[in-house]
Amino acid sequence: MKLHEHQAKELLARHGVAVPAGGVARSADEAREIAMRTGGSVVVKAQVHAGGRGKAGGVRLAATPDEAAAAAAEMLGARLVTAQTGPEGVPVGAVLVEETVDIARELYLAMLVDGGVGRPVVMASEAGGMDIEAVAEETPERILVEAVDPALGLMPFQSRKLAGGLGLDGAAARGLARAVDSVHGAFAQNDCSLVEINPLVLTTGGGIVAADAKVTIDDDALFRQPDLAGLYDPSQDAPIEARAHGLGLSYVKLDGDVGCLVNGAGLAMATMDVAVAAGAAPANFLDVGGGADEEKVAGAVVLLLSDPAVRRVLINIFGGILRCDVVARGVVEAAGRAEGPIPPMVVRMLGTNAEEGRGILSRSGLEVTLVDDMGAAAAALGELG
Ligand code: GDP
Ligand code: MN
């Protein structure tokens, strides 16, 4: 789950990262007031769950409170399209109004879990700013990486090594090392999957300040981070994904026409592969999870069917804790609730109460093809295509 920049900065500040003074505005008047309180020139920044704002007009410098109000008025209520959003963009419901920082150098600092290394890593670069993706692509040696031993934590020499590698010395080097420590603390204690500060500014006065911040919380840890879970902003997700979030489902919208309903993320991935092998593209990734009940299954199917792109459905259930008859009842319940015609379904059910589940579906009056294995599922899907 992504946080907004202002939320990310609050979190990082609690762990000791220096951030510019400012506040969040939801109207032009609020933006003017914050700019007046802050004094001097400010930067007005669209709060959206996407980067690339600087190049898309979502970060504007304002010399006076009136200019700040004007910039806020333009951004608020509009949709911002950046290189990281779709062409429809994302809505701007709030702007962050902050004192400007005097930039001597723009550095890059991030922490994330590196699946390849199997550890969290700290990444730092002297080439921070708006083109870090190009740096990673073309001159990866300019990005320094320190893997963190999860048992030992970040070692002081690692922070110092990064500071040295960025060409910093004296107070700036100590400031950088402190920022790395703070980011590590924030990352570890808040179940983050990503903390990214770009740019981390070396100010003309020699200070180290986070001018931007991106924080992502691991969805699977949200149950033990209730305060952070409460920061979820549905306006930043596609409507169907926001509804899935409310139902507690893992749902990702994809481009194809095969609605997929599966229990277990691994099986869901394999099922999508089967759809693709049959020459069909999945319309979604959907894992109902092992602990689902009939109501949750029904909600999942209604959601899946609400996608107008879905023309056929592939249900692949390995009944364990989630019994096949529960899934079948949920599907029938959803078919009763859904609007419009119900597309044909290919269903593979194995495991607990599979026979009962198959019976419920075959008697349901729905257009269901029951299959025994993934090969037959692919063939049946192909015939519907
Ligand atoms: P992003 O494009 O979405 O990553 O937004 P950023 O917050 O990183 O802002 C983009 C760029 O705006 C930064 O790389 C800076 O060059 C510039 N910028 C952001 N805040 C300030 C500021 O306080 N002062 C100045 N001079 N430039 C800023
Ligand atoms: Mn940035």
Short mmCIF file of C-alpha atoms and ligand atoms in Angstrom, two decimals:
data_model
loop_
_atom_site.label_atom_id
_atom_site.label_comp_id
_atom_site.label_asym_id
_atom_site.label_seq_id
_atom_site.Cartn_x
_atom_site.Cartn_y
_atom_site.Cartn_z
CA MET A 1 0.00 0.00 0.00
CA LYS A 2 1.38 3.35 -1.05
CA LEU A 3 1.45 6.40 1.19
CA HIS A 4 1.19 9.95 -0.04
CA GLU A 5 4.35 12.06 0.04
CA HIS A 6 3.19 14.10 3.06
CA GLN A 7 2.36 10.93 4.99
CA ALA A 8 5.70 9.40 4.01
CA LYS A 9 7.54 12.52 5.18
CA GLU A 10 5.70 12.52 8.53
CA LEU A 11 6.67 8.90 9.04
CA LEU A 12 10.30 9.51 8.08
CA ALA A 13 10.49 12.64 10.25
CA ARG A 14 9.38 10.55 13.26
CA HIS A 15 12.41 8.38 12.61
CA GLY A 16 14.79 11.33 12.38
CA VAL A 17 14.91 12.24 8.69
CA ALA A 18 14.99 16.03 8.16
CA VAL A 19 12.10 17.24 5.97
CA PRO A 20 11.11 20.76 4.87
CA ALA A 21 8.56 22.67 6.98
CA GLY A 22 5.10 22.92 5.46
CA GLY A 23 1.61 21.50 5.47
CA VAL A 24 -1.14 19.82 3.47
CA ALA A 25 -3.80 21.91 1.72
CA ARG A 26 -7.11 20.80 0.26
CA SER A 27 -8.09 24.26 -0.98
CA ALA A 28 -6.34 27.27 -2.50
CA ASP A 29 -7.01 29.29 0.67
CA GLU A 30 -5.36 26.66 2.82
CA ALA A 31 -2.38 26.67 0.48
CA ARG A 32 -2.11 30.47 0.83
CA GLU A 33 -2.25 30.23 4.63
CA ILE A 34 0.45 27.59 4.79
CA ALA A 35 2.65 29.63 2.47
CA MET A 36 2.14 32.70 4.69
CA ARG A 37 2.98 30.73 7.81
CA THR A 38 6.03 29.15 6.17
CA GLY A 39 7.30 32.50 4.85
CA GLY A 40 9.42 32.97 1.76
CA SER A 41 9.06 30.95 -1.40
CA VAL A 42 7.37 27.56 -1.32
CA VAL A 43 6.97 24.53 -3.51
CA VAL A 44 3.42 23.27 -4.20
CA LYS A 45 3.26 19.53 -4.85
CA ALA A 46 0.36 17.40 -6.06
CA GLN A 47 -0.26 14.49 -3.67
CA VAL A 48 -0.78 11.49 -5.89
CA HIS A 49 0.41 7.89 -5.77
CA ALA A 50 2.69 8.34 -8.75
CA GLY A 51 6.12 9.71 -9.40
CA GLY A 52 7.22 11.81 -12.34
CA ARG A 53 5.24 14.78 -11.05
CA GLY A 54 8.07 17.24 -11.59
CA LYS A 55 8.02 16.70 -15.37
CA ALA A 56 4.22 16.72 -15.49
CA GLY A 57 3.48 20.05 -13.83
CA GLY A 58 2.73 18.50 -10.45
CA VAL A 59 5.57 20.30 -8.65
CA ARG A 60 5.48 24.12 -8.85
CA LEU A 61 7.60 26.77 -7.23
CA ALA A 62 5.73 29.79 -5.84
CA ALA A 63 7.44 33.01 -4.75
CA THR A 64 4.43 34.43 -2.88
CA PRO A 65 1.39 33.12 -0.98
CA ASP A 66 -0.85 34.24 -3.87
CA GLU A 67 1.23 32.28 -6.35
CA ALA A 68 0.99 29.25 -4.05
CA ALA A 69 -2.80 29.65 -3.95
CA ALA A 70 -2.93 29.91 -7.75
CA ALA A 71 -0.79 26.81 -8.23
CA ALA A 72 -2.94 24.89 -5.73
CA ALA A 73 -6.16 26.04 -7.43
CA GLU A 74 -4.89 24.71 -10.75
CA MET A 75 -3.88 21.34 -9.37
CA LEU A 76 -6.68 20.58 -6.89
CA GLY A 77 -9.61 18.72 -8.40
CA ALA A 78 -7.72 18.11 -11.64
CA ARG A 79 -6.19 14.83 -12.73
CA LEU A 80 -2.44 14.60 -13.05
CA VAL A 81 -1.01 12.51 -15.88
CA THR A 82 2.63 11.51 -15.42
CA ALA A 83 4.90 8.93 -17.04
CA GLN A 84 3.89 6.60 -14.20
CA THR A 85 0.09 6.91 -14.53
CA GLY A 86 -2.21 5.74 -17.30
CA PRO A 87 -3.46 8.31 -19.83
CA GLU A 88 -6.47 8.95 -17.56
CA GLY A 89 -4.17 10.15 -14.76
CA VAL A 90 -4.93 10.25 -11.04
CA PRO A 91 -7.03 12.77 -9.12
CA VAL A 92 -5.32 15.45 -7.03
CA GLY A 93 -7.23 15.78 -3.75
CA ALA A 94 -4.49 17.53 -1.79
CA VAL A 95 -1.28 19.46 -2.30
CA LEU A 96 1.76 19.67 -0.07
CA VAL A 97 2.98 23.24 0.45
CA GLU A 98 6.55 23.38 1.71
CA GLU A 99 9.39 25.79 2.16
CA THR A 100 11.82 25.47 -0.74
CA VAL A 101 15.20 24.01 -0.03
CA ASP A 102 18.39 25.47 -1.46
CA ILE A 103 19.79 22.62 -3.47
CA ALA A 104 23.55 22.12 -3.75
CA ARG A 105 23.27 18.51 -4.89
CA GLU A 106 20.42 16.09 -5.52
CA LEU A 107 21.21 12.65 -4.09
CA TYR A 108 19.21 9.44 -4.17
CA LEU A 109 18.53 7.18 -1.19
CA ALA A 110 16.24 4.17 -1.07
CA MET A 111 15.65 1.00 0.86
CA LEU A 112 13.73 -1.98 -0.45
CA VAL A 113 13.62 -5.76 -0.32
CA ASP A 114 15.78 -7.24 -3.05
CA GLY A 115 14.34 -10.64 -3.92
CA GLY A 116 17.49 -11.62 -5.81
CA VAL A 117 19.73 -10.94 -2.84
CA GLY A 118 17.08 -12.22 -0.43
CA ARG A 119 17.65 -9.24 1.85
CA PRO A 120 16.71 -5.63 2.31
CA VAL A 121 19.14 -3.35 0.54
CA VAL A 122 20.02 0.31 0.85
CA MET A 123 20.61 2.02 -2.48
CA ALA A 124 22.26 5.41 -2.83
CA SER A 125 23.45 7.52 -5.72
CA GLU A 126 25.12 10.86 -6.28
CA ALA A 127 22.93 11.13 -9.40
CA GLY A 128 19.59 11.81 -7.73
CA GLY A 129 16.82 13.93 -9.20
CA MET A 130 14.26 13.28 -11.85
CA ASP A 131 16.22 10.86 -14.06
CA ILE A 132 17.23 8.09 -11.66
CA GLU A 133 15.56 5.48 -13.90
CA ALA A 134 17.86 6.46 -16.76
CA VAL A 135 20.88 6.30 -14.42
CA ALA A 136 19.90 2.77 -13.35
CA GLU A 137 19.51 1.79 -17.00
CA GLU A 138 22.60 3.39 -18.51
CA THR A 139 25.16 3.78 -15.71
CA PRO A 140 24.20 1.32 -12.96
CA GLU A 141 27.67 1.66 -11.41
CA ARG A 142 26.58 5.09 -10.19
CA ILE A 143 24.12 3.38 -7.83
CA LEU A 144 25.68 2.03 -4.65
CA VAL A 145 24.06 -0.95 -2.95
CA GLU A 146 24.51 -2.22 0.61
CA ALA A 147 22.68 -5.41 1.58
CA VAL A 148 21.43 -5.45 5.17
CA ASP A 149 21.74 -8.55 7.33
CA PRO A 150 18.26 -8.85 8.83
CA ALA A 151 19.64 -10.30 12.07
CA LEU A 152 22.40 -7.73 12.58
CA GLY A 153 20.60 -4.75 11.09
CA LEU A 154 22.40 -1.96 9.29
CA MET A 155 26.01 -1.68 10.48
CA PRO A 156 27.48 1.79 11.07
CA PHE A 157 30.32 1.15 8.62
CA GLN A 158 27.76 0.59 5.87
CA SER A 159 26.24 4.05 6.30
CA ARG A 160 29.73 5.59 6.38
CA LYS A 161 30.72 3.65 3.28
CA LEU A 162 27.70 5.01 1.42
CA ALA A 163 28.49 8.56 2.52
CA GLY A 164 32.06 8.18 1.28
CA GLY A 165 30.85 6.62 -1.96
CA LEU A 166 28.67 9.67 -2.59
CA GLY A 167 31.73 11.89 -2.24
CA LEU A 168 30.61 13.46 1.03
CA ASP A 169 32.81 14.33 3.98
CA GLY A 170 32.59 16.15 7.30
CA ALA A 171 29.16 17.26 8.47
CA ALA A 172 27.51 16.28 5.18
CA ALA A 173 28.85 12.73 5.48
CA ARG A 174 27.59 12.49 9.07
CA GLY A 175 24.21 13.87 7.99
CA LEU A 176 23.97 11.30 5.21
CA ALA A 177 24.90 8.46 7.57
CA ARG A 178 22.22 9.63 10.01
CA ALA A 179 19.65 9.75 7.19
CA VAL A 180 20.55 6.19 6.16
CA ASP A 181 20.14 5.02 9.78
CA SER A 182 16.79 6.79 10.06
CA VAL A 183 15.54 5.31 6.79
CA HIS A 184 16.58 1.86 7.97
CA GLY A 185 14.71 2.35 11.25
CA ALA A 186 11.59 3.58 9.47
CA PHE A 187 11.76 0.73 6.97
CA ALA A 188 12.18 -2.01 9.56
CA GLN A 189 9.72 -0.75 12.15
CA ASN A 190 6.86 0.03 9.78
CA ASP A 191 6.94 -3.08 7.60
CA CYS A 192 7.84 -1.07 4.53
CA SER A 193 8.55 -2.70 1.20
CA LEU A 194 9.97 0.55 -0.16
CA VAL A 195 11.32 3.81 1.17
CA GLU A 196 12.63 6.11 -1.54
CA ILE A 197 13.93 9.64 -1.14
CA ASN A 198 14.60 11.30 -4.48
CA PRO A 199 15.98 13.82 -4.27
CA LEU A 200 17.70 13.65 -0.93
CA VAL A 201 19.05 17.17 -0.99
CA LEU A 202 22.46 18.32 0.14
CA THR A 203 21.60 21.94 0.86
CA THR A 204 23.89 24.87 0.19
CA GLY A 205 24.23 25.10 3.98
CA GLY A 206 25.57 21.52 4.12
CA GLY A 207 22.40 19.92 5.55
CA ILE A 208 20.73 16.72 4.33
CA VAL A 209 16.98 17.13 3.69
CA ALA A 210 14.39 14.83 2.10
CA ALA A 211 12.76 16.95 -0.62
CA ASP A 212 10.61 14.04 -1.82
CA ALA A 213 9.55 10.76 -0.20
CA LYS A 214 7.85 7.63 -1.34
CA VAL A 215 6.87 4.89 1.12
CA THR A 216 5.11 1.61 0.38
CA ILE A 217 3.86 -0.60 3.20
CA ASP A 218 3.83 -4.37 2.73
CA ASP A 219 0.13 -5.26 2.29
CA ASP A 220 0.59 -8.51 4.19
CA ALA A 221 1.75 -6.59 7.27
CA LEU A 222 -1.09 -4.06 7.34
CA PHE A 223 -2.95 -6.12 9.94
CA ARG A 224 -0.26 -5.17 12.46
CA GLN A 225 0.10 -1.58 11.23
CA PRO A 226 -3.47 -0.35 11.81
CA ASP A 227 -2.50 3.35 11.86
CA LEU A 228 -0.80 3.06 8.50
CA ALA A 229 -3.61 0.89 7.08
CA GLY A 230 -5.96 3.78 7.89
CA LEU A 231 -4.04 6.00 5.45
CA TYR A 232 -5.31 4.01 2.44
CA ASP A 233 -6.61 6.41 -0.22
CA PRO A 234 -9.09 4.66 -2.55
CA SER A 235 -9.18 7.66 -4.93
CA GLN A 236 -5.72 6.74 -6.18
CA ASP A 237 -6.69 3.21 -7.29
CA ALA A 238 -8.81 2.14 -10.26
CA PRO A 239 -12.42 1.98 -8.90
CA ILE A 240 -12.60 -1.80 -9.25
CA GLU A 241 -9.33 -2.23 -7.32
CA ALA A 242 -10.55 0.12 -4.59
CA ARG A 243 -13.67 -2.05 -4.21
CA ALA A 244 -11.50 -5.17 -4.04
CA HIS A 245 -9.44 -3.55 -1.28
CA GLY A 246 -12.66 -2.92 0.68
CA LEU A 247 -13.62 -6.60 0.32
CA GLY A 248 -10.18 -7.76 1.47
CA LEU A 249 -9.38 -9.35 -1.89
CA SER A 250 -6.10 -9.38 -3.76
CA TYR A 251 -7.25 -8.16 -7.16
CA VAL A 252 -5.21 -6.70 -9.99
CA LYS A 253 -6.91 -5.49 -13.16
CA LEU A 254 -5.32 -6.79 -16.36
CA ASP A 255 -6.00 -6.27 -20.07
CA GLY A 256 -7.64 -9.51 -21.24
CA ASP A 257 -11.18 -10.94 -21.29
CA VAL A 258 -10.87 -14.04 -19.07
CA GLY A 259 -12.10 -13.34 -15.56
CA CYS A 260 -10.08 -15.54 -13.20
CA LEU A 261 -11.20 -16.74 -9.77
CA VAL A 262 -8.61 -18.76 -7.87
CA ASN A 263 -7.63 -19.57 -4.30
CA GLY A 264 -3.95 -19.06 -3.54
CA ALA A 265 -1.62 -16.59 -5.21
CA GLY A 266 0.64 -19.28 -6.69
CA LEU A 267 -2.28 -21.13 -8.22
CA ALA A 268 -3.62 -17.79 -9.48
CA MET A 269 -0.34 -17.13 -11.30
CA ALA A 270 -0.35 -20.65 -12.78
CA THR A 271 -3.97 -20.21 -13.86
CA MET A 272 -3.13 -17.00 -15.66
CA ASP A 273 -0.35 -18.89 -17.46
CA VAL A 274 -2.91 -21.51 -18.54
CA ALA A 275 -5.18 -18.80 -19.90
CA VAL A 276 -2.31 -17.30 -21.86
CA ALA A 277 -1.27 -20.76 -23.14
CA ALA A 278 -4.81 -21.16 -24.48
CA GLY A 279 -4.33 -17.96 -26.46
CA ALA A 280 -6.52 -16.02 -24.04
CA ALA A 281 -5.51 -13.10 -21.86
CA PRO A 282 -6.57 -12.84 -18.22
CA ALA A 283 -8.79 -9.90 -17.29
CA ASN A 284 -7.54 -9.94 -13.74
CA PHE A 285 -5.47 -11.55 -11.05
CA LEU A 286 -7.75 -12.55 -8.18
CA ASP A 287 -6.87 -14.59 -5.12
CA VAL A 288 -9.88 -15.13 -2.84
CA GLY A 289 -7.59 -16.60 -0.19
CA GLY A 290 -7.86 -19.73 1.90
CA GLY A 291 -10.11 -18.36 4.60
CA ALA A 292 -12.89 -17.08 2.35
CA ASP A 293 -16.54 -17.84 3.12
CA GLU A 294 -19.51 -17.98 0.75
CA GLU A 295 -20.13 -14.24 1.10
CA LYS A 296 -16.55 -13.32 0.28
CA VAL A 297 -16.55 -15.63 -2.75
CA ALA A 298 -19.82 -14.08 -3.92
CA GLY A 299 -18.34 -10.60 -3.50
CA ALA A 300 -15.28 -11.66 -5.48
CA VAL A 301 -17.38 -13.05 -8.33
CA VAL A 302 -19.64 -9.97 -8.46
CA LEU A 303 -16.52 -7.81 -8.60
CA LEU A 304 -14.95 -9.93 -11.33
CA LEU A 305 -18.16 -9.85 -13.39
CA SER A 306 -18.49 -6.08 -12.98
CA ASP A 307 -15.51 -5.67 -15.30
CA PRO A 308 -17.15 -5.10 -18.72
CA ALA A 309 -14.10 -6.64 -20.43
CA VAL A 310 -14.88 -10.09 -18.97
CA ARG A 311 -16.40 -12.36 -21.66
CA ARG A 312 -15.51 -15.78 -20.17
CA VAL A 313 -14.60 -16.97 -16.71
CA LEU A 314 -12.00 -19.43 -15.48
CA ILE A 315 -12.47 -20.79 -11.96
CA ASN A 316 -9.64 -22.90 -10.57
CA ILE A 317 -10.09 -24.06 -7.00
CA PHE A 318 -8.02 -26.48 -5.02
CA GLY A 319 -10.31 -27.14 -2.10
CA GLY A 320 -8.59 -27.27 1.25
CA ILE A 321 -9.66 -25.01 4.05
CA LEU A 322 -11.76 -23.26 1.42
CA ARG A 323 -14.19 -26.03 0.45
CA CYS A 324 -15.35 -26.43 -3.15
CA ASP A 325 -19.06 -26.42 -2.18
CA VAL A 326 -18.57 -23.04 -0.48
CA VAL A 327 -17.05 -21.65 -3.68
CA ALA A 328 -19.86 -23.13 -5.79
CA ARG A 329 -22.55 -21.59 -3.57
CA GLY A 330 -20.74 -18.26 -3.69
CA VAL A 331 -20.66 -18.38 -7.50
CA VAL A 332 -24.38 -19.16 -7.70
CA GLU A 333 -25.17 -16.42 -5.19
CA ALA A 334 -23.11 -13.92 -7.21
CA ALA A 335 -24.81 -14.93 -10.47
CA GLY A 336 -28.11 -14.01 -8.84
CA ARG A 337 -26.80 -10.62 -7.77
CA ALA A 338 -24.80 -9.64 -10.84
CA GLU A 339 -26.28 -7.31 -13.42
CA GLY A 340 -26.49 -8.38 -17.06
CA PRO A 341 -25.87 -11.78 -18.64
CA ILE A 342 -23.45 -14.17 -16.92
CA PRO A 343 -20.60 -15.19 -19.24
CA PRO A 344 -19.74 -18.89 -19.76
CA MET A 345 -17.50 -20.45 -17.12
CA VAL A 346 -14.80 -23.09 -17.21
CA VAL A 347 -14.45 -24.66 -13.78
CA ARG A 348 -11.79 -26.93 -12.37
CA MET A 349 -12.47 -28.03 -8.81
CA LEU A 350 -10.41 -30.51 -6.86
CA GLY A 351 -10.04 -31.35 -3.20
CA THR A 352 -12.42 -30.95 -0.28
CA ASN A 353 -16.07 -31.42 -1.28
CA ALA A 354 -15.23 -31.20 -4.99
CA GLU A 355 -18.09 -33.48 -6.03
CA GLU A 356 -20.60 -31.45 -4.05
CA GLY A 357 -19.27 -28.21 -5.54
CA ARG A 358 -19.44 -29.57 -9.08
CA GLY A 359 -22.97 -30.80 -8.46
CA ILE A 360 -24.12 -27.38 -7.26
CA LEU A 361 -22.68 -25.74 -10.36
CA SER A 362 -24.05 -28.29 -12.85
CA ARG A 363 -27.56 -27.90 -11.38
CA SER A 364 -27.31 -24.09 -11.25
CA GLY A 365 -28.51 -23.39 -14.78
CA LEU A 366 -25.32 -21.41 -15.42
CA GLU A 367 -23.29 -22.12 -18.54
CA VAL A 368 -20.55 -24.17 -16.87
CA THR A 369 -17.96 -26.48 -18.38
CA LEU A 370 -16.48 -28.73 -15.70
CA VAL A 371 -12.96 -29.94 -16.36
CA ASP A 372 -10.53 -32.15 -14.47
CA ASP A 373 -7.15 -30.70 -15.27
CA MET A 374 -5.45 -27.56 -16.46
CA GLY A 375 -4.95 -28.89 -20.00
CA ALA A 376 -8.68 -29.46 -20.38
CA ALA A 377 -9.30 -26.02 -18.87
CA ALA A 378 -7.10 -24.43 -21.52
CA ALA A 379 -8.88 -26.32 -24.30
CA ALA A 380 -12.33 -25.40 -23.00
CA LEU A 381 -11.35 -21.77 -22.69
CA GLY A 382 -10.04 -21.83 -26.25
CA GLU A 383 -13.40 -23.08 -27.47
CA LEU A 384 -15.15 -20.16 -25.82
CA GLY A 385 -12.73 -17.69 -27.42
P1 GDP B 1 8.66 13.72 -8.58
O1 GDP B 1 9.01 14.28 -9.94
O2 GDP B 1 7.26 13.21 -8.53
O3 GDP B 1 9.65 12.71 -8.11
O4 GDP B 1 8.69 14.97 -7.55
P2 GDP B 1 9.87 15.58 -6.67
O5 GDP B 1 9.34 15.90 -5.34
O6 GDP B 1 11.07 14.72 -6.68
O7 GDP B 1 10.18 16.94 -7.37
C1 GDP B 1 10.78 16.98 -8.66
C2 GDP B 1 11.93 17.99 -8.71
O8 GDP B 1 11.47 19.25 -8.27
C3 GDP B 1 13.08 17.65 -7.78
O9 GDP B 1 14.00 16.74 -8.35
C4 GDP B 1 13.70 19.01 -7.57
O10 GDP B 1 14.60 19.29 -8.62
C5 GDP B 1 12.52 19.95 -7.67
N1 GDP B 1 12.15 20.37 -6.32
C6 GDP B 1 11.33 19.72 -5.44
N2 GDP B 1 11.28 20.40 -4.28
C7 GDP B 1 12.08 21.49 -4.42
C8 GDP B 1 12.45 22.56 -3.58
O11 GDP B 1 12.03 22.68 -2.44
N3 GDP B 1 13.30 23.49 -4.10
C9 GDP B 1 13.75 23.40 -5.36
N4 GDP B 1 14.57 24.34 -5.82
N5 GDP B 1 13.43 22.41 -6.19
C10 GDP B 1 12.61 21.47 -5.74
MN MN B 2 11.12 12.60 -6.71
#
